[in-house]
XYZ file of C-alpha atoms in Angstrom:
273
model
C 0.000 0.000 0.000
C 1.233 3.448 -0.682
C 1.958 5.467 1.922
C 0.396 8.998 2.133
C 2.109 11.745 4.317
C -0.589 11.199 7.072
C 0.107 7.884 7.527
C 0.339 5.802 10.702
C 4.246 5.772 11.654
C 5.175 2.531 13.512
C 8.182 2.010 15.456
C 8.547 -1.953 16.378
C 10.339 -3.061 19.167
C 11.363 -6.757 18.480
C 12.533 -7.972 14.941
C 11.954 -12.266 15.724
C 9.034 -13.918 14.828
C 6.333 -12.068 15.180
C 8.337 -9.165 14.682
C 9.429 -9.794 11.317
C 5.237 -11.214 10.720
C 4.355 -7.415 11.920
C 6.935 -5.767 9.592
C 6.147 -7.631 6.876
C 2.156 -6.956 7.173
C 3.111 -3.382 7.340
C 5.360 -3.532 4.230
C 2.307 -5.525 2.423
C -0.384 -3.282 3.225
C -2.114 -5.308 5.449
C -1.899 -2.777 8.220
C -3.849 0.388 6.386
C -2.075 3.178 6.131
C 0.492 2.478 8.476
C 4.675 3.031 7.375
C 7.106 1.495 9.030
C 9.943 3.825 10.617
C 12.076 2.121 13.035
C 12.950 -1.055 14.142
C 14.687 -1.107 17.653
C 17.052 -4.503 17.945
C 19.586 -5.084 20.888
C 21.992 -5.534 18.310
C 21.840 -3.476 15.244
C 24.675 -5.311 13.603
C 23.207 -8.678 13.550
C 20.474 -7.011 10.969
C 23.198 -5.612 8.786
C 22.059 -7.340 5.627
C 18.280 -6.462 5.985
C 16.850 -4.096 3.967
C 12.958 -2.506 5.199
C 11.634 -0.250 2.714
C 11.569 3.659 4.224
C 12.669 1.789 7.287
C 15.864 2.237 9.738
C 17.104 -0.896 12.498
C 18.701 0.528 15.139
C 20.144 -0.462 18.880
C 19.876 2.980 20.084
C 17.074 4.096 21.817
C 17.556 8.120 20.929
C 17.522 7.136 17.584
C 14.644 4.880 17.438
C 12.420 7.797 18.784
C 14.097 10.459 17.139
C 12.191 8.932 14.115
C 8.734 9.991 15.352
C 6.552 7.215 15.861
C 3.114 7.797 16.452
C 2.635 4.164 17.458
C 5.038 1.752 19.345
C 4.459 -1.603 18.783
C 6.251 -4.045 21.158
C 7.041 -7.687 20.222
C 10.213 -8.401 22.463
C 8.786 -10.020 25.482
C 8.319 -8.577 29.094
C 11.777 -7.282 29.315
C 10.746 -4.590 26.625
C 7.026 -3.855 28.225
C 9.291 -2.689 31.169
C 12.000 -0.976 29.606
C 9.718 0.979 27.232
C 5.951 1.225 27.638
C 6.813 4.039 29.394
C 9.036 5.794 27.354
C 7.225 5.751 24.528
C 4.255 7.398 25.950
C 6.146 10.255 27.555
C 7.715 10.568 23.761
C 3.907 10.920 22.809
C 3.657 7.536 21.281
C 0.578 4.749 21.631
C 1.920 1.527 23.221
C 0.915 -1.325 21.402
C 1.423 -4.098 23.401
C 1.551 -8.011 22.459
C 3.528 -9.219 25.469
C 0.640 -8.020 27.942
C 1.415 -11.084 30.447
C 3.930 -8.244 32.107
C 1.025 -6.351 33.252
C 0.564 -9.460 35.826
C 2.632 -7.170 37.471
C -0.024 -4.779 38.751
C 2.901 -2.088 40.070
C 3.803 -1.887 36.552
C 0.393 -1.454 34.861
C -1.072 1.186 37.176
C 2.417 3.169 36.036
C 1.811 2.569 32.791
C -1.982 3.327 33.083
C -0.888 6.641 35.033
C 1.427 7.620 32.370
C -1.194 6.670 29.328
C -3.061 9.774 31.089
C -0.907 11.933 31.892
C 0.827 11.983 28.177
C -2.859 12.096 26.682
C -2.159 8.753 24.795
C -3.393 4.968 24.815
C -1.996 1.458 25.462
C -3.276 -0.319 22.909
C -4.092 -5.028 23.174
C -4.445 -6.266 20.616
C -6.701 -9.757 20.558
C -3.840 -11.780 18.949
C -4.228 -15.339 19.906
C -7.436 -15.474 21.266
C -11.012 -14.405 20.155
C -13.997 -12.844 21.576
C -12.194 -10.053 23.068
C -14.980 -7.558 22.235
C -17.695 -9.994 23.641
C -15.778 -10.202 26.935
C -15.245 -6.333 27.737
C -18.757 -5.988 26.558
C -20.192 -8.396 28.686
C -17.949 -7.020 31.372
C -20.246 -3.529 31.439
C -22.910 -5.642 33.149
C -21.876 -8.209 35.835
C -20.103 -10.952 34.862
C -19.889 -14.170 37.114
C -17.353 -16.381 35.598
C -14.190 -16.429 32.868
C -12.422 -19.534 32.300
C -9.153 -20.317 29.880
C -8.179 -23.601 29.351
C -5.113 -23.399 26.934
C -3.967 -26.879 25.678
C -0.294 -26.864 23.134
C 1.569 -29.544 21.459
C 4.708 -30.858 22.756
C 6.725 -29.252 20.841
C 5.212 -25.671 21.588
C 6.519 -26.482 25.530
C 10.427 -27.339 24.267
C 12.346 -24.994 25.946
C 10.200 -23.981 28.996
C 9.797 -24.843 32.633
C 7.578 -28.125 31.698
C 10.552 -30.129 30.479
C 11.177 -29.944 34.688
C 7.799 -31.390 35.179
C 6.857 -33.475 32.060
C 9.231 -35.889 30.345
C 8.293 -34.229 26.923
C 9.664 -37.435 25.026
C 7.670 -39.767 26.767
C 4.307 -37.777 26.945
C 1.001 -40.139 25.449
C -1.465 -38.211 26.794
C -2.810 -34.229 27.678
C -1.293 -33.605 31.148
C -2.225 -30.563 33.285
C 0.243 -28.549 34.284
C -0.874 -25.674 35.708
C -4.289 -24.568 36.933
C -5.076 -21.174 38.979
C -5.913 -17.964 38.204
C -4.408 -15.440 35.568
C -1.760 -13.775 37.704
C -0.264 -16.867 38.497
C -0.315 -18.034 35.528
C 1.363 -15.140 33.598
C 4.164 -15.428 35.689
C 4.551 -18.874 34.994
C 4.116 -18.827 31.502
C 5.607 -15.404 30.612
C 6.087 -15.589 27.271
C 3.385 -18.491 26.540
C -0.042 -17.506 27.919
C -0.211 -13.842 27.250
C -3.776 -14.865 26.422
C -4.635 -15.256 30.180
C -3.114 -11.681 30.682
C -5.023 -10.236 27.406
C -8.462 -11.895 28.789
C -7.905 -10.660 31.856
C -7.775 -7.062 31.565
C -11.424 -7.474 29.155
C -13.039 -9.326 31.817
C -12.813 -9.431 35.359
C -9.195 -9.429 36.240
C -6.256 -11.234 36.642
C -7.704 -12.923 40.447
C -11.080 -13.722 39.512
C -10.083 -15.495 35.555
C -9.785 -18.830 36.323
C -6.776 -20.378 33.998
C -5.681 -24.480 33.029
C -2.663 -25.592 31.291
C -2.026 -28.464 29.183
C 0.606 -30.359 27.447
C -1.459 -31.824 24.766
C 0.290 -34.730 22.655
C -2.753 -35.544 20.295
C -3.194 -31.794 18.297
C -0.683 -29.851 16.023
C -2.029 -26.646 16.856
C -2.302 -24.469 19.939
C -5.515 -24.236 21.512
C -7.336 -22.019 23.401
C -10.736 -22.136 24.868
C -12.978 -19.421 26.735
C -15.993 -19.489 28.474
C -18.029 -17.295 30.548
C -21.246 -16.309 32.229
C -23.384 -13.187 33.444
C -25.788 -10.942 32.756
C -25.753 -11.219 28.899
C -25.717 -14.698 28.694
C -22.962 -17.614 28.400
C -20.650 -17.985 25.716
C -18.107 -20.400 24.676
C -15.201 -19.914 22.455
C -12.441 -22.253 20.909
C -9.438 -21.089 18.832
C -7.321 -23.363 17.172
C -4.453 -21.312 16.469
C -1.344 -22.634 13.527
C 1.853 -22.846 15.357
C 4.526 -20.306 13.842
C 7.310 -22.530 11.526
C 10.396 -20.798 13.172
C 8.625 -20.878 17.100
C 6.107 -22.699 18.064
C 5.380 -20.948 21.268
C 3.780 -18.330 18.814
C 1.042 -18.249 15.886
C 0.529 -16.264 12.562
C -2.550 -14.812 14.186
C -0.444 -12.778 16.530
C 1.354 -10.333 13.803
C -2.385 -10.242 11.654
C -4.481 -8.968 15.012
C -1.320 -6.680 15.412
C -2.083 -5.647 11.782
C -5.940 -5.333 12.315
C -5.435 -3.134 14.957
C -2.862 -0.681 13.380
C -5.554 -0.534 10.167
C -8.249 0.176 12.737
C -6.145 3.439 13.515
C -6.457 5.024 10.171
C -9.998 3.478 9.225
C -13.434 5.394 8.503
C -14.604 1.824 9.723
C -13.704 0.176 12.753
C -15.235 -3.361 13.671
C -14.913 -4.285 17.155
């Protein structure tokens, strides 16, 4: 897509998978009118021989804000959602978050929350591996008794993590629990693998009151996650079955498109939420 001078600049923080998934959405078009800027990378020589259209990688932070985002979107893990949800905000950015299991940390969210209002500007979720967001948070407006996530992966989606101290993963026949409790827990248990719990979380009722189960699930290929809930409105039940990312399994495809989705909602006469 051509890029007009009132486009949607992006800085991304993160170029590995769904980093590079996000850039090249951008690049395609598949995120409205939304450019690419800057690409922020611990280390900007290992990118040398990458070329991003309009686009500079950098290590340094000056640099990477000196190029005027009017969106940061994060893709580096917790480590990042600390170091810079912040700082972008005070630079008058939008945080776009994907590694929202950080705000488990409920110190860390009301600072970031604080700082969203004080700079005028949002922190923006997007739905990425799970569905039914919008249901949730609307739902939410009117009492809402119950939220349950039961996430079940393949083996080879847990290679890597704290389960290969639990679960002999070679040996595995069938789905094993191995966690069950409520979101907060869980996102520090899982940081980088149930953002989901985090995401569904802060739609619903909170991170104490979502009630969360874990499995190691030999028998599927994909990653799976299933939400229900109850109240006012009604019940609903929701199952995503979500392709595994080639390069890390711990990830999907549908991670860098809601990232896209949400970056073409900015610049949209029509938003569908």
């Amino acid at each position: 897509m051509a890029s007009s001078e009132h486009s949607t600049r992006v800085g991304l923080i993160g170029y590995g998978t769904a980093g590079k998934d996000v850039a090249e959405a951008i690049l395609g078009g598949q995120a409205g009118d939304s450019r690419l800027v800057a690409v922020l990378v611990r280390d900007v020589a290992k990118y040398a021989g990458i070329t991003l259209d309009g686009c500079q990688f950098t290590d340094c932070e000056e640099t990477f804000f000196a190029s005027a985002p009017d969106v940061v979107v994060e893709t580096a893990g917790h480590a990042a959602v600390i170091r810079y949800a912040e700082t972008s905000l005070a630079h008058g950015c939008d945080f776009m978050i994907v590694s929202v299991g950080a705000f488990c940390d409920q110190a860390l969210f009301d600072r970031v929350m604080a700082s969203a209002g004080r700079h005028g500007k949002r922190v923006l979720v997007p739905s990425a591996a799970i569905a039914g967001l919008d249901r949730i948070a609307a739902a939410a407006q009117g009492p809402l008794e119950r939220v349950t996530l039961t996430t079940r992966k393949p083996v080879k989606a847990w290679r890597g993590t704290f389960a290969e101290e639990v679960v002999d993963l070679d040996t595995i026949t069938q789905p094993t629990v191995i966690f069950e409790g409520n979101a907060r827990e869980s996102s520090r248990v899982f940081p980088e693998s149930v953002n989901v719990s985090a995401a569904l979380s802060l739609a619903g009722v909170g991170f104490e009151s979502t009630d969360v189960r874990v499995l190691i699930d030999p028998s599927i290929d994909k990653n799976v996650h299933e939400v229900s809930a109850k109240g006012r409105f009604g019940e609903v039940r929701i199952e995503v079955r979500n392709t595994p990312s080639p390069s890390n399994p711990k990830t999907g495809h549908i991670v860098a498109m809601s990232v896209a989705k949400t970056l073409k909602d900015l610049s949209s006469p029509l938003v569908i939420s």
